[in-house]
C-alpha positions as a printed NumPy array, in Angstrom:
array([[  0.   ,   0.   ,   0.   ],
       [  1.262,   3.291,  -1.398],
       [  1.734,   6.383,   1.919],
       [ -0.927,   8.079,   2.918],
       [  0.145,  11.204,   0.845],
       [  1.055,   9.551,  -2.188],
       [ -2.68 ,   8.023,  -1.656],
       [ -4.108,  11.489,  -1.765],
       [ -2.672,  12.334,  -4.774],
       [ -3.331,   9.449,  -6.656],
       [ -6.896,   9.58 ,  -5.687],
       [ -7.29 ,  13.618,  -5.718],
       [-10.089,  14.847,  -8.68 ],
       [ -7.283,  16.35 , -10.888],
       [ -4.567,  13.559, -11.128],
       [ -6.42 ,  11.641, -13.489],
       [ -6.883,  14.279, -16.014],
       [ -3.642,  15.756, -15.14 ],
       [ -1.996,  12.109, -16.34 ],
       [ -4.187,  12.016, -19.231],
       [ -3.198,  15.558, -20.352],
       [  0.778,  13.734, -19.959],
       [  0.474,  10.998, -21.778],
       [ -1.172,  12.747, -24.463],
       [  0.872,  15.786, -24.576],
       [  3.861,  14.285, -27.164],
       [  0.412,  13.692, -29.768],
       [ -1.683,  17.23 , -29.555],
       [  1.884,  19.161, -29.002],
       [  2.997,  17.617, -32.401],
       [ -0.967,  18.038, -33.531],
       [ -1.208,  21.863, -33.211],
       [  2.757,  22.517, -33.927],
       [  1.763,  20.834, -37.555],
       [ -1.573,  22.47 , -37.924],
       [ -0.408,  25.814, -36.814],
       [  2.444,  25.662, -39.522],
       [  0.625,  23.699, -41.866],
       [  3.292,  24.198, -44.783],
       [  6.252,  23.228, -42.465],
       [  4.098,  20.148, -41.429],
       [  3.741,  19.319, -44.812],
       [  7.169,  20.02 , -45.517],
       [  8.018,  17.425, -42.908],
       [  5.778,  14.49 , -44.352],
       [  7.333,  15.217, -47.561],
       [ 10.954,  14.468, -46.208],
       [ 10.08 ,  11.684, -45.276],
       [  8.563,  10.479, -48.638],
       [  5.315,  10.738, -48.132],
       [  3.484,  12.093, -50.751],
       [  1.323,  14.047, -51.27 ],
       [  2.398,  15.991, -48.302],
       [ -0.999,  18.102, -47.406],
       [ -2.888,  14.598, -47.597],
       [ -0.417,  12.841, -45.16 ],
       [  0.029,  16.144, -42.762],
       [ -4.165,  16.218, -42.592],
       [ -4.361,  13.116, -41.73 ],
       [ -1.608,  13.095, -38.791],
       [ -3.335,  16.581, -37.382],
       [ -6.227,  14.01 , -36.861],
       [ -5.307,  11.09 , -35.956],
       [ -2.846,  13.128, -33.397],
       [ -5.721,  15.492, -31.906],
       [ -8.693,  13.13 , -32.303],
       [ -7.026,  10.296, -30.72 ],
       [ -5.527,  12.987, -27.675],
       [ -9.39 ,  14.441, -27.072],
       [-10.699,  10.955, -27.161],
       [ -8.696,  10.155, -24.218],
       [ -8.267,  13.186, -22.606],
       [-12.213,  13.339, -22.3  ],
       [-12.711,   9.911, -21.311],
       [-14.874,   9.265, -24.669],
       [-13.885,   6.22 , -26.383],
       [-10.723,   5.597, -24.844],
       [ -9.474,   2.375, -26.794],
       [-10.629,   4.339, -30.316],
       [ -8.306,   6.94 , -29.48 ],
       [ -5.573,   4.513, -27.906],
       [ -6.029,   2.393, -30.391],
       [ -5.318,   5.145, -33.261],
       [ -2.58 ,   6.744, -31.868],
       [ -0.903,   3.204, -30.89 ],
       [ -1.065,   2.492, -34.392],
       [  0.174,   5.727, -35.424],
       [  2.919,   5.535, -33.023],
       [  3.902,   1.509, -34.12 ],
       [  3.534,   3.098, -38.081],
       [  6.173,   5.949, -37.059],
       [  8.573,   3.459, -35.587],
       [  8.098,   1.202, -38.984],
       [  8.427,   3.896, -41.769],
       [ 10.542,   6.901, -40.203],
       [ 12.706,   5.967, -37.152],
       [ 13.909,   2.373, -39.123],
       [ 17.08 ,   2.294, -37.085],
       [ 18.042,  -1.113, -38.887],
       [ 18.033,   0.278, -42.045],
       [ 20.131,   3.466, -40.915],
       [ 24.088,   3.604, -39.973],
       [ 26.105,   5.397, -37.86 ],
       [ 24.889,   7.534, -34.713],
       [ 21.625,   8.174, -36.212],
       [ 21.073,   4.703, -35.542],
       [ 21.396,   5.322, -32.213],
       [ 18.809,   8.158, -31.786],
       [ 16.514,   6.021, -33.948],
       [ 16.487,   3.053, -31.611],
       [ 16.186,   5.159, -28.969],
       [ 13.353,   7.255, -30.409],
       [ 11.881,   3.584, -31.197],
       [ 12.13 ,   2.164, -28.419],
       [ 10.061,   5.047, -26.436],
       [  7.743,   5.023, -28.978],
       [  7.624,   1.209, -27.665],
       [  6.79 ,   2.714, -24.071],
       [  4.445,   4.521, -25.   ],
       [  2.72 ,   1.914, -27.036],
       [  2.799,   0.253, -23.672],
       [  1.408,   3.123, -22.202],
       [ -1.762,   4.216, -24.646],
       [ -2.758,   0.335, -23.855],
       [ -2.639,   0.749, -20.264],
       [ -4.903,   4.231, -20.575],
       [ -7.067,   1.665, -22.128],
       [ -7.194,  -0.994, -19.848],
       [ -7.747,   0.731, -16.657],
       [-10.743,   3.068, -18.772],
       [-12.35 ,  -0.434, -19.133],
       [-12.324,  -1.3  , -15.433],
       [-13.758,   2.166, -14.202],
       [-16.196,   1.752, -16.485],
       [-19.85 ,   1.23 , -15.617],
       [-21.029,  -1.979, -15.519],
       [-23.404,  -3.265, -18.043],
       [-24.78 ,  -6.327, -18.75 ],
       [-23.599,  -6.25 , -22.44 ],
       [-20.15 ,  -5.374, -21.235],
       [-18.888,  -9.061, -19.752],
       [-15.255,  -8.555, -20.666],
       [-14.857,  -5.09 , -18.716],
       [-16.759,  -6.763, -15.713],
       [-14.347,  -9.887, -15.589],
       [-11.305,  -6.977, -15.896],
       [-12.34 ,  -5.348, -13.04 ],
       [-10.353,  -5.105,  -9.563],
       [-11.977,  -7.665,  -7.167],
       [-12.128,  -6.219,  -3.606]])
């Protein structure tokens, strides 16, 4: 059992949505950066080859701020996990390939990819415990089997 004060803040109205602001932060930060400078978000798609660039950058300002409002608000929590997990297994895939790249930037690729791992980890675990403070419903038997037993 965690200290009393640790306790507090874990349970305290704010912490929740605090974390969920956190986790979230790397997607809508990188969300409104692109859409605020549209052209150097497109700009950035088209370095890394994909074309066109305005298509790709749309579709990131999306996935990126609809996924980080889904879970910031508690709606839908796995749709919005579940995109920007995706998203975030796609980046590691197409644009931080450390095995295909030499040299230090191999390095910062790995590690990029390998956080990008962690957070995969962690948009799964946002989803997980939305499930078990969930309200039970009959049609829901999966989230009441996931749920903490007293």
């Amino acid at each position: 059992m965690a200290p009393a004060p640790i306790q507090r803040l874990l349970s305290a109205a704010g912490t929740e949505f605090a974390a969920r602001l956190l986790l979230t932060f790397p997607f809508w930060g990188s969300g409104l950066a692109k859409l605020i400078d549209f052209p150097g978000g497109v700009a950035e798609m088209e370095f890394f080859g994909f074309t066109p660039g305005w298509l790709f950058n749309g579709l990131t300002i999306l996935v990126q701020l609809g996924g980080s409002a889904l879970i910031v608000s508690r709606r839908m929590v796995w749709l919005g996990a579940g995109a920007l997990g995706v998203f975030t297994g796609l980046t590691i895939l197409l644009v931080h390939r450390f095995w295909a790249i030499e040299g230090p930037m191999a390095t910062v690729a790995f590690h990029t990819a390998t956080e990008h791992v962690g957070m995969i980890g962690a948009l799964v675990l946002v989803s997980v415990l939305a499930l078990r403070t969930a309200p039970a419903r009959e049609d829901a038997p999966l989230a009441q089997g996931l749920r903490a037993t007293p």
